[in-house]
GROMACS .gro file of C-alpha atoms in nm:
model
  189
    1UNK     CA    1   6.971  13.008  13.198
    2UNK     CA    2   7.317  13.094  13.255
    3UNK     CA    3   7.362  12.850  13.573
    4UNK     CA    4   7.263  12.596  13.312
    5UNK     CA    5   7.526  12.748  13.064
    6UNK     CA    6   7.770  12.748  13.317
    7UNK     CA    7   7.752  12.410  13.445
    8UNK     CA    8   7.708  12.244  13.070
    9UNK     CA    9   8.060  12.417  13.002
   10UNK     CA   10   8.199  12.323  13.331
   11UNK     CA   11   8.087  11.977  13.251
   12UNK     CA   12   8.272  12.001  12.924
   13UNK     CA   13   8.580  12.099  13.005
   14UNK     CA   14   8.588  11.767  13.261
   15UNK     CA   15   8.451  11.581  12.999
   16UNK     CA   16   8.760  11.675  12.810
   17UNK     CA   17   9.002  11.657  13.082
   18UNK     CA   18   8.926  11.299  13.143
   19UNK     CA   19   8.918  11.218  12.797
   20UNK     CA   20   9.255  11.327  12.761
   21UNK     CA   21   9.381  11.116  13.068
   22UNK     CA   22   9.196  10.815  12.924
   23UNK     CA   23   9.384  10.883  12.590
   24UNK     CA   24   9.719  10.918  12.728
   25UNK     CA   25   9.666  10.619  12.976
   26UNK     CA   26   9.555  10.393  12.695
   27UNK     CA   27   9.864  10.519  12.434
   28UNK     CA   28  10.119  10.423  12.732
   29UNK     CA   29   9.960  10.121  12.836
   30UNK     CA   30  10.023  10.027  12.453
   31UNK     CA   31  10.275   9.770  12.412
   32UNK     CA   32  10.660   9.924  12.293
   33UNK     CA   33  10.812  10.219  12.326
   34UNK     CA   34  10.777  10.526  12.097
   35UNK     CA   35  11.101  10.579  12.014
   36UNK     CA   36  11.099  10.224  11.893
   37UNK     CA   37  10.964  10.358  11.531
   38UNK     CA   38  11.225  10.569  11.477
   39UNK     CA   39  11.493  10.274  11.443
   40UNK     CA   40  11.549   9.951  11.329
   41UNK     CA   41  11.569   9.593  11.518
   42UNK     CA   42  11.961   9.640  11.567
   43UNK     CA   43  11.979   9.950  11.748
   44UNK     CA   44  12.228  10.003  12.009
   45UNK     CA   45  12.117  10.092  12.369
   46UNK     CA   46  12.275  10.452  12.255
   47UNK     CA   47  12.045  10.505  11.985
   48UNK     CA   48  11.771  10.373  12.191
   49UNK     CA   49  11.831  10.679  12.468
   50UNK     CA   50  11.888  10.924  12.163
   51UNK     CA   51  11.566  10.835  12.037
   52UNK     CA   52  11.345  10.825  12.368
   53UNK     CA   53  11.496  11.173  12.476
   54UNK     CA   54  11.353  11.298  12.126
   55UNK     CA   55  10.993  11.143  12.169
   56UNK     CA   56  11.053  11.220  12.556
   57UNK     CA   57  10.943  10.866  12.667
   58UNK     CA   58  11.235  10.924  12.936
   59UNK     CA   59  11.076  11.173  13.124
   60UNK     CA   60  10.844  11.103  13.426
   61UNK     CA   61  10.476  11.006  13.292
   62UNK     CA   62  10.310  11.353  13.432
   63UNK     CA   63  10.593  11.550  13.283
   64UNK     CA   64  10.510  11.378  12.921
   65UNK     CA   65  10.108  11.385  13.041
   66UNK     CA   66  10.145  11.821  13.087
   67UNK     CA   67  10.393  11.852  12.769
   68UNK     CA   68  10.114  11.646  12.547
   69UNK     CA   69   9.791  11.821  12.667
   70UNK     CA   70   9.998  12.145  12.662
   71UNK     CA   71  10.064  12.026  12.271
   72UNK     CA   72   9.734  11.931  12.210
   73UNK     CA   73   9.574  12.221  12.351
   74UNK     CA   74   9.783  12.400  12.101
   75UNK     CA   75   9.672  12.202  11.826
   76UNK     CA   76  10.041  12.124  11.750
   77UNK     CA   77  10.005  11.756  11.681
   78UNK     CA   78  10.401  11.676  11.645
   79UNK     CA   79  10.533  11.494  11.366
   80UNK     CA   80  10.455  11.160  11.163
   81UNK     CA   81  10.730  10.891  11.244
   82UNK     CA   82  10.715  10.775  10.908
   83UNK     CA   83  10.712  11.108  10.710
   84UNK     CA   84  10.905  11.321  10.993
   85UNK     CA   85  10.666  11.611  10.858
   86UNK     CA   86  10.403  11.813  11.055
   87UNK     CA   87  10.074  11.596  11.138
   88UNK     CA   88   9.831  11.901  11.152
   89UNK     CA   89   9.872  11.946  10.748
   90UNK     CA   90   9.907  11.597  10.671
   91UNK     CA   91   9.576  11.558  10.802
   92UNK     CA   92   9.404  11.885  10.673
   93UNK     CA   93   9.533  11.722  10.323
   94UNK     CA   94   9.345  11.413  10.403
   95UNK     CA   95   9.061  11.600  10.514
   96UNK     CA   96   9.019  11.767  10.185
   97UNK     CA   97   8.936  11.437  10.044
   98UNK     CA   98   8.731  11.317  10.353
   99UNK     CA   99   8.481  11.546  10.406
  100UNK     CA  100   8.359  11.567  10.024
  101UNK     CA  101   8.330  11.213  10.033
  102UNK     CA  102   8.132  11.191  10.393
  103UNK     CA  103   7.880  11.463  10.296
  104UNK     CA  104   7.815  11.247   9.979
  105UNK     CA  105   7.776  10.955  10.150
  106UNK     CA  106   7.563  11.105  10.426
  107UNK     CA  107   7.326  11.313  10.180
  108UNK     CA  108   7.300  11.014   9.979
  109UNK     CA  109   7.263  10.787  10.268
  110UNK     CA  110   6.942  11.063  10.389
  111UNK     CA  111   6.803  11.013  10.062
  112UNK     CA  112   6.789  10.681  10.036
  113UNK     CA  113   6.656  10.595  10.366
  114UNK     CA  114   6.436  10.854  10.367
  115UNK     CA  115   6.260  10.763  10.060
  116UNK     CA  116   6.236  10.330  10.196
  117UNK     CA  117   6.147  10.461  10.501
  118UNK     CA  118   5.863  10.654  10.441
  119UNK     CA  119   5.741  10.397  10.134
  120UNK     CA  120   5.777  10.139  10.372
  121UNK     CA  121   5.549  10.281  10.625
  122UNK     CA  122   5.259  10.468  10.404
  123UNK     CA  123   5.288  10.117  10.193
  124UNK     CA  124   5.312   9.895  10.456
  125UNK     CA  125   4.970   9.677  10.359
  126UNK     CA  126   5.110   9.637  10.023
  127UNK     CA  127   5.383   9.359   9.896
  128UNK     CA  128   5.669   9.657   9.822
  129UNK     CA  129   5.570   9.781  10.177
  130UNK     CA  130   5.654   9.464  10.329
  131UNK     CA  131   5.994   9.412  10.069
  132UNK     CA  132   6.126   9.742  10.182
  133UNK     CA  133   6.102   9.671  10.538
  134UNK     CA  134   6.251   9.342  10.509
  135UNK     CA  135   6.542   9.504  10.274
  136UNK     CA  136   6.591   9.765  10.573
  137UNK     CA  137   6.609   9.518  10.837
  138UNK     CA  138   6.860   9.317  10.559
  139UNK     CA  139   7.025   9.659  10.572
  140UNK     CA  140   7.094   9.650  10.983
  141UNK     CA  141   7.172   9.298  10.978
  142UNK     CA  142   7.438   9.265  10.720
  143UNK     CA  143   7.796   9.396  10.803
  144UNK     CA  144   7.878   9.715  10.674
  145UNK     CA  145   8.241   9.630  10.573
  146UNK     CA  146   8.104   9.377  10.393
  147UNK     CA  147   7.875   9.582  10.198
  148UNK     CA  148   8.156   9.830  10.120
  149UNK     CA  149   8.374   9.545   9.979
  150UNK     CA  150   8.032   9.372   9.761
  151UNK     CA  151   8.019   9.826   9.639
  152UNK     CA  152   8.368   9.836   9.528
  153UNK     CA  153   8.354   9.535   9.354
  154UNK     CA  154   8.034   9.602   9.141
  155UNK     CA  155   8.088   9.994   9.086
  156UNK     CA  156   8.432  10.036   9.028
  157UNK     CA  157   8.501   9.679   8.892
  158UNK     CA  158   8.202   9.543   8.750
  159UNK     CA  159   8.049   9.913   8.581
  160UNK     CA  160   8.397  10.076   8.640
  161UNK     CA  161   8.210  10.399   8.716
  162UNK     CA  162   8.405  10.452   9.035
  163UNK     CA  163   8.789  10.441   9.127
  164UNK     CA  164   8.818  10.082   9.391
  165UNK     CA  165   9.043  10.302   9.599
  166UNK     CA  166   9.264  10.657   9.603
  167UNK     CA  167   9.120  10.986   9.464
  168UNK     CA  168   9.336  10.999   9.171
  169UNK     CA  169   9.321  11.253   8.913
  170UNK     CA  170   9.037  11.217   8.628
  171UNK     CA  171   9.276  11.108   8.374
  172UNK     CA  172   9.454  10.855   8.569
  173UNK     CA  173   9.111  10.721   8.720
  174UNK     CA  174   8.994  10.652   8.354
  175UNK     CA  175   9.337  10.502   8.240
  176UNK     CA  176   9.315  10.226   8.578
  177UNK     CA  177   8.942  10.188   8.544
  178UNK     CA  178   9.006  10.061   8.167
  179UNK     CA  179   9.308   9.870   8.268
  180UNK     CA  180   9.105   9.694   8.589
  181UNK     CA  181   8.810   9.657   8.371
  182UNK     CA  182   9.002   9.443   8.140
  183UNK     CA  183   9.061   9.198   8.403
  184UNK     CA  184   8.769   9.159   8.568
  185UNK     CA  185   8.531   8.866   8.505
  186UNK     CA  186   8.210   8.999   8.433
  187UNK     CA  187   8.277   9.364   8.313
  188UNK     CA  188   8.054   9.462   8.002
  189UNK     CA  189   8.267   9.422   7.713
   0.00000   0.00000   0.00000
């Protein structure tokens, strides 16, 4: 039993070490440079060395391999181009709002599918039977984006019982669903 521990976590740790190379290969086989977000179109070649020396896109490609898996390993992430702050919390915020919404979705999701699933096959002589098997396959078949889009616009603009995008505040969620309501073409008035 421990052989078989020992070689699952010997096979992780490759499994990770490759991943990482395949990451790092595939973000520098990316067209532009790095640094290239940090200015604008009409920087001078200066500015251009400035800014590569602070992303390190001038060193050697196993220098910036070792310094990004050291990072990584760390779990220091860097920081945004756009927002020069910390990723690590910028994410974490994001996550707060993420993983509520995913364990919805997925314990609604279980649910759902559970309770066609299991119809569908005790039922399956009957017409329902055959209508929820059809509406599953309907299900697989269809694109999801698409569904998501068809969602949005019947709960939060048709019914207005859900915000169409953000996780405002309750308050401002009400004030924009009345507002977008308003507009819409075949809201309840």
């Amino acid at each position: 039993m421990l052989a078989y521990l020992l070689r699952r976590l010997a096979f992780l740790a490759v499994s990770l070490v490759v991943a990482m190379v395949a990451i790092f290969v595939l973000l520098r086989l990316l067209p532009g440079d790095p640094a290239n977000a940090l200015l604008s179109v009409n920087a001078t070649p200066e500015q251009i060395a400035a800014a590569r020396a602070q992303v390190g896109s001038d060193q050697p490609l196993l220098q910036q391999f070792t310094t990004w898996a050291g990072q990584l390993l760390r779990f220091d992430l860097g920081e945004s181009f756009l927002s020069s702050r910390p990723v690590g919390p910028d994410i974490a915020d994001r996550l707060a709002v993420t993983l509520p919404l995913t364990l919805i979705a997925f314990t609604l999701a279980l649910l759902v599918s559970l309770v066609i699933g299991i119809t569908a096959a005790v039922k399956s002589d009957r017409w329902y039977g055959i209508a929820l098997s059809g509406f599953a396959q309907l299900g697989v078949a269809v694109p999801v984006f698409w569904v998501g889009v068809v969602l949005v616009w019947v709960f939060a603009l048709g019914l207005g019982v859900l915000p169409s995008g953000g996780f405002p505040g309750r308050s401002g969620r009400i004030r924009r669903m009345r507002s977008v309501r308003s507009r819409c073409p075949f809201s309840p008035s």
